[in-house]
Short mmCIF file of C-alpha atoms in Angstrom, two decimals:
data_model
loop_
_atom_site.label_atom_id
_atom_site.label_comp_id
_atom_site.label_asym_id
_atom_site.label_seq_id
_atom_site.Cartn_x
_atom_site.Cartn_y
_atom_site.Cartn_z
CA UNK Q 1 15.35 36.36 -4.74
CA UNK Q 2 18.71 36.66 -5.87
CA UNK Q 3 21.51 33.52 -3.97
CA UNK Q 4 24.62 35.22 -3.89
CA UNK Q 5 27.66 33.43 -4.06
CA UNK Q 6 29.52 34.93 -0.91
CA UNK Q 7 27.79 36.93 1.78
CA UNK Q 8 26.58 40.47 1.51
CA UNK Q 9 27.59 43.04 4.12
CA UNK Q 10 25.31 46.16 3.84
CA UNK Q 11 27.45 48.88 5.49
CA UNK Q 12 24.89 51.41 6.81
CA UNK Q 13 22.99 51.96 10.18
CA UNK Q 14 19.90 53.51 7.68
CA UNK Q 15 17.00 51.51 8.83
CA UNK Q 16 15.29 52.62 5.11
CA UNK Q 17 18.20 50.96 3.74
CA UNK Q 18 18.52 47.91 5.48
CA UNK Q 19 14.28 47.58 5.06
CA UNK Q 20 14.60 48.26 1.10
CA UNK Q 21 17.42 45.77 1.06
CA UNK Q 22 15.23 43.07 2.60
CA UNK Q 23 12.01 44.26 0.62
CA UNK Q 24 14.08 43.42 -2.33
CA UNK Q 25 15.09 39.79 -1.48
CA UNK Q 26 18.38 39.84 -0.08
CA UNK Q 27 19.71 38.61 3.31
CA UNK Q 28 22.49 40.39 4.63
CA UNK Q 29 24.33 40.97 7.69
CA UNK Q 30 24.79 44.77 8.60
CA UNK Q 31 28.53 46.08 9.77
CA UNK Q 32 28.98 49.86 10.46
CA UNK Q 33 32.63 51.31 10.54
CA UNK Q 34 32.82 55.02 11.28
CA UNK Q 35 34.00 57.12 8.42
CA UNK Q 36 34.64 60.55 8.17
CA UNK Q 37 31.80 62.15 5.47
CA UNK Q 38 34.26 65.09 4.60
CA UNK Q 39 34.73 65.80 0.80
CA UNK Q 40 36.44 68.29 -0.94
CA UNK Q 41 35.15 72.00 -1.22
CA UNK Q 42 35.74 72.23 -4.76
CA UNK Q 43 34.48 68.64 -5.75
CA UNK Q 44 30.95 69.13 -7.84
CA UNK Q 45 27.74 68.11 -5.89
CA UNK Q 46 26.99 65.06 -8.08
CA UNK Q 47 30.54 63.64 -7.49
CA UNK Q 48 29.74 63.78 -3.68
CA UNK Q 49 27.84 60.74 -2.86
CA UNK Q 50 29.83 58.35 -4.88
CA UNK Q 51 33.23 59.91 -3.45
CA UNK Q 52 31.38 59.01 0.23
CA UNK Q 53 30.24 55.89 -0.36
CA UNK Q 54 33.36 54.49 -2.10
CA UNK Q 55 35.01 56.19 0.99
CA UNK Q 56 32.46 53.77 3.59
CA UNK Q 57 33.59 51.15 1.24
CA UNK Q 58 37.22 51.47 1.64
CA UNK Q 59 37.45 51.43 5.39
CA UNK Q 60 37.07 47.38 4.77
CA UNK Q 61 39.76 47.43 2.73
CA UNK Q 62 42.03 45.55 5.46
CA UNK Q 63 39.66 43.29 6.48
CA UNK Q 64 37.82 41.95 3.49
CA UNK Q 65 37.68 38.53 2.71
CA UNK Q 66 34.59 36.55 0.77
CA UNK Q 67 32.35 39.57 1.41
CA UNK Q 68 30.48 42.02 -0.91
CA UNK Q 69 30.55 45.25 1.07
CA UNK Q 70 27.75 47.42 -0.21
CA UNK Q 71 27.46 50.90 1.09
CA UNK Q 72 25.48 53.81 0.09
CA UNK Q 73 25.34 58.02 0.63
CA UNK Q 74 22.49 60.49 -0.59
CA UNK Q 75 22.75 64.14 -0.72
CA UNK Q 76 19.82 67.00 -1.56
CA UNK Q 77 21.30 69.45 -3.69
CA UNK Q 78 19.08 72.84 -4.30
CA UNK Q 79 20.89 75.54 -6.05
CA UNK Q 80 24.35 73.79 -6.44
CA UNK Q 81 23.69 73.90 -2.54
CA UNK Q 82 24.23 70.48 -0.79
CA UNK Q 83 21.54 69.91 2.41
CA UNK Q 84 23.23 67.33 4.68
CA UNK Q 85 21.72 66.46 7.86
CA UNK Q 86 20.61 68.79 10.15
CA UNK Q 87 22.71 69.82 13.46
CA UNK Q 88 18.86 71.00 15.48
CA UNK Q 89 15.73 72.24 15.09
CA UNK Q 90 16.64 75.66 13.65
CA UNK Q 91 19.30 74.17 11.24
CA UNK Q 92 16.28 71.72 9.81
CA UNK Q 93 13.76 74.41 9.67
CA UNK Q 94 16.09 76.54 7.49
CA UNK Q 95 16.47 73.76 4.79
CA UNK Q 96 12.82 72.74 4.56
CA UNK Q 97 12.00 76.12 4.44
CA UNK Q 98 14.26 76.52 1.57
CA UNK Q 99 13.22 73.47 -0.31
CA UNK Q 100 9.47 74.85 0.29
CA UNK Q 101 8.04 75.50 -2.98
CA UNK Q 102 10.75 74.44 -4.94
CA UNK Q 103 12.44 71.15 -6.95
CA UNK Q 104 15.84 69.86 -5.77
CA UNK Q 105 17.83 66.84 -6.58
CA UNK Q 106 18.29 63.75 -4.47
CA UNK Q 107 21.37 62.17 -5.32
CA UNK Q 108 22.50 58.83 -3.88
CA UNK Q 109 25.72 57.26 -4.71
CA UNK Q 110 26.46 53.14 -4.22
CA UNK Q 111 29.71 51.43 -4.01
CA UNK Q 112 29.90 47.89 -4.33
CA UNK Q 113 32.91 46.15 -2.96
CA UNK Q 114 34.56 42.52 -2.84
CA UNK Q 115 38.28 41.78 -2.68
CA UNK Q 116 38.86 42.04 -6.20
CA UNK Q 117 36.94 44.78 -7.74
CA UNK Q 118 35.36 48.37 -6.51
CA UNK Q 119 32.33 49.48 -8.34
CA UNK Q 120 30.19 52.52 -7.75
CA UNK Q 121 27.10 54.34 -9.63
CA UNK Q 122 25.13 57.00 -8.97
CA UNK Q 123 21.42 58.26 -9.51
CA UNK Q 124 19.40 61.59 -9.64
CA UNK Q 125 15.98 62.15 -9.03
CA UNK Q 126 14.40 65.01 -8.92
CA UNK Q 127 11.74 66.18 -6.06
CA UNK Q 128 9.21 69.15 -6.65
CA UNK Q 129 7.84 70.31 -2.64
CA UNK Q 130 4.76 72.75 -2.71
CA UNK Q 131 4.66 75.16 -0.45
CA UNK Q 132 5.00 74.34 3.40
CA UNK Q 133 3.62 76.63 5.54
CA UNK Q 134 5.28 77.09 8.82
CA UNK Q 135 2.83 75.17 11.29
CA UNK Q 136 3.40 72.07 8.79
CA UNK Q 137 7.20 72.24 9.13
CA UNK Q 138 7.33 72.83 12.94
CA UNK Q 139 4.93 69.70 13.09
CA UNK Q 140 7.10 67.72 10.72
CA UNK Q 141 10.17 68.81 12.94
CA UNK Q 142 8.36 67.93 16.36
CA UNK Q 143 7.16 64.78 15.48
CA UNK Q 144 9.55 63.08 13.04
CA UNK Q 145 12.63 64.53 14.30
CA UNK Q 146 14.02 64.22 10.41
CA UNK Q 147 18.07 64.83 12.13
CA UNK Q 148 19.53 61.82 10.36
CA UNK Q 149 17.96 62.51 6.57
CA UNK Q 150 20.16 64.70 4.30
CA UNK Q 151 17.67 67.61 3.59
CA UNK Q 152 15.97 67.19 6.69
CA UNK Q 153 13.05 65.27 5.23
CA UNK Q 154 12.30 61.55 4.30
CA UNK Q 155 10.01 61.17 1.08
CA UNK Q 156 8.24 58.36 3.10
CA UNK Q 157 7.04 60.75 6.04
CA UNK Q 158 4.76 63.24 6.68
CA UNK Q 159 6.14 66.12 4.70
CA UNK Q 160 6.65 63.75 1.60
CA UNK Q 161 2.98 62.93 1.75
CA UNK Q 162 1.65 65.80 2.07
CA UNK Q 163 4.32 68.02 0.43
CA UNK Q 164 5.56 66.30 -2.51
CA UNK Q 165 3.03 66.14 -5.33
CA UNK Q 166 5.75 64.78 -7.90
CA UNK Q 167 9.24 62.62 -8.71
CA UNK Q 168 10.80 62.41 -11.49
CA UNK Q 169 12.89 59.15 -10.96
CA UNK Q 170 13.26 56.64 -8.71
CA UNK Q 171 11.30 57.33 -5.10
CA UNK Q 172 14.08 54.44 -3.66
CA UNK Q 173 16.69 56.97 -4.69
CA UNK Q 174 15.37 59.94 -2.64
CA UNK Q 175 14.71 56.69 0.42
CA UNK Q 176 18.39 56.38 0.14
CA UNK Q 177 19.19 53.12 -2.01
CA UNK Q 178 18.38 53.26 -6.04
CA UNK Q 179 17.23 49.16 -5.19
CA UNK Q 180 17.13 48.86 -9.02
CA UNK Q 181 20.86 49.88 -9.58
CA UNK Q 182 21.65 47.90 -6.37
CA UNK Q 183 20.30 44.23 -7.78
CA UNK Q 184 21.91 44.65 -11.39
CA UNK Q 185 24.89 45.35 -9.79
CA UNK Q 186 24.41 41.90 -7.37
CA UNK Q 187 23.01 40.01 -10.03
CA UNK Q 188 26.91 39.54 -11.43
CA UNK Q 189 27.60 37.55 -7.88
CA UNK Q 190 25.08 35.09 -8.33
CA UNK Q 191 25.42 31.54 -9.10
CA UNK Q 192 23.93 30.50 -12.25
#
């Protein structure tokens, strides 16, 4: 919907990102560098994804030209505790078991990019899981393989059907890309 005036880059192999993107109107070309996701021990959970994503960002720096680099990091935070992805099987059983039952916070940070500016915002929602009993997880585990979703779970599969009863925010922000924060922050490199 939205004609920007240069061309977008969406930095992220996420194929819930890239599909959201499209969903909301954009075209884009996709461009991947690899990018250390270390962060500091001390720095506060909500700080996180924006620190990563402007991090994604900035490994364009060099290269940038007309583009709009736009990339994107979500975290699950239960307790102060940040999920990332799981390592295996056991490592992924652990954190579903732990969200079982509980609310947590999906937090997904977005840096937007162009040769002249750096941007970045942030947004929380919060997810409320009922219990999960073990056969459910193992099933989840088996046949979604969740090992590239921080928290070991995507809202849009089988566990987030059956197992989340509630959001409060945006369900986009818990796929990975807050699409409404995304397109206000495009809408300023559109022709008028």
């Amino acid at each position: 919907m939205l004609t920007l005036n240069y061309p977008l880059v969406l930095a992220s192999n996420s194929p819930r990102r890239q599909q959201l993107l499209k969903d909301a109107g954009f075209e884009f070309s996709v461009k991947v560098k690899p990018t250390d996701e270390d962060f500091p021990d001390t720095m506060p959970a909500p700080e996180v994804p924006v620190f990563l994503a402007k991090k994604k960002a900035l490994a364009f720096q060099q290269e940038i030209d007309n583009q709009i680099i736009l990339t994107a990091d979500t975290i699950v935070v239960v307790d102060g505790l940040i999920l990332n992805k799981p390592q295996d099987k056991a490592e992924a059983k652990w954190m579903l078991q732990k969200l079982s039952g509980r609310k947590h916070q999906v937090i997904t940070g977005v840096c937007v990019m162009t040769k002249d500016s750096i941007e970045s915002y942030s947004d929380t929602t919060e997810v409320f899981f009922r219990e999960l009993t073990d056969a459910e997880i193992d099933y989840y585990i088996e046949n979604c393989k969740p090992f590239d979703k921080a928290g070991s779970y995507g809202v849009q599969d089988f566990v987030g059907m059956v197992g989340i009863p509630r959001i409060e925010g945006s369900y986009f922000t818990v796929m990975g890309l807050p699409v409404h924060i995304v397109y206000d922050a495009l809408k300023k490199f559109c022709e008028l």
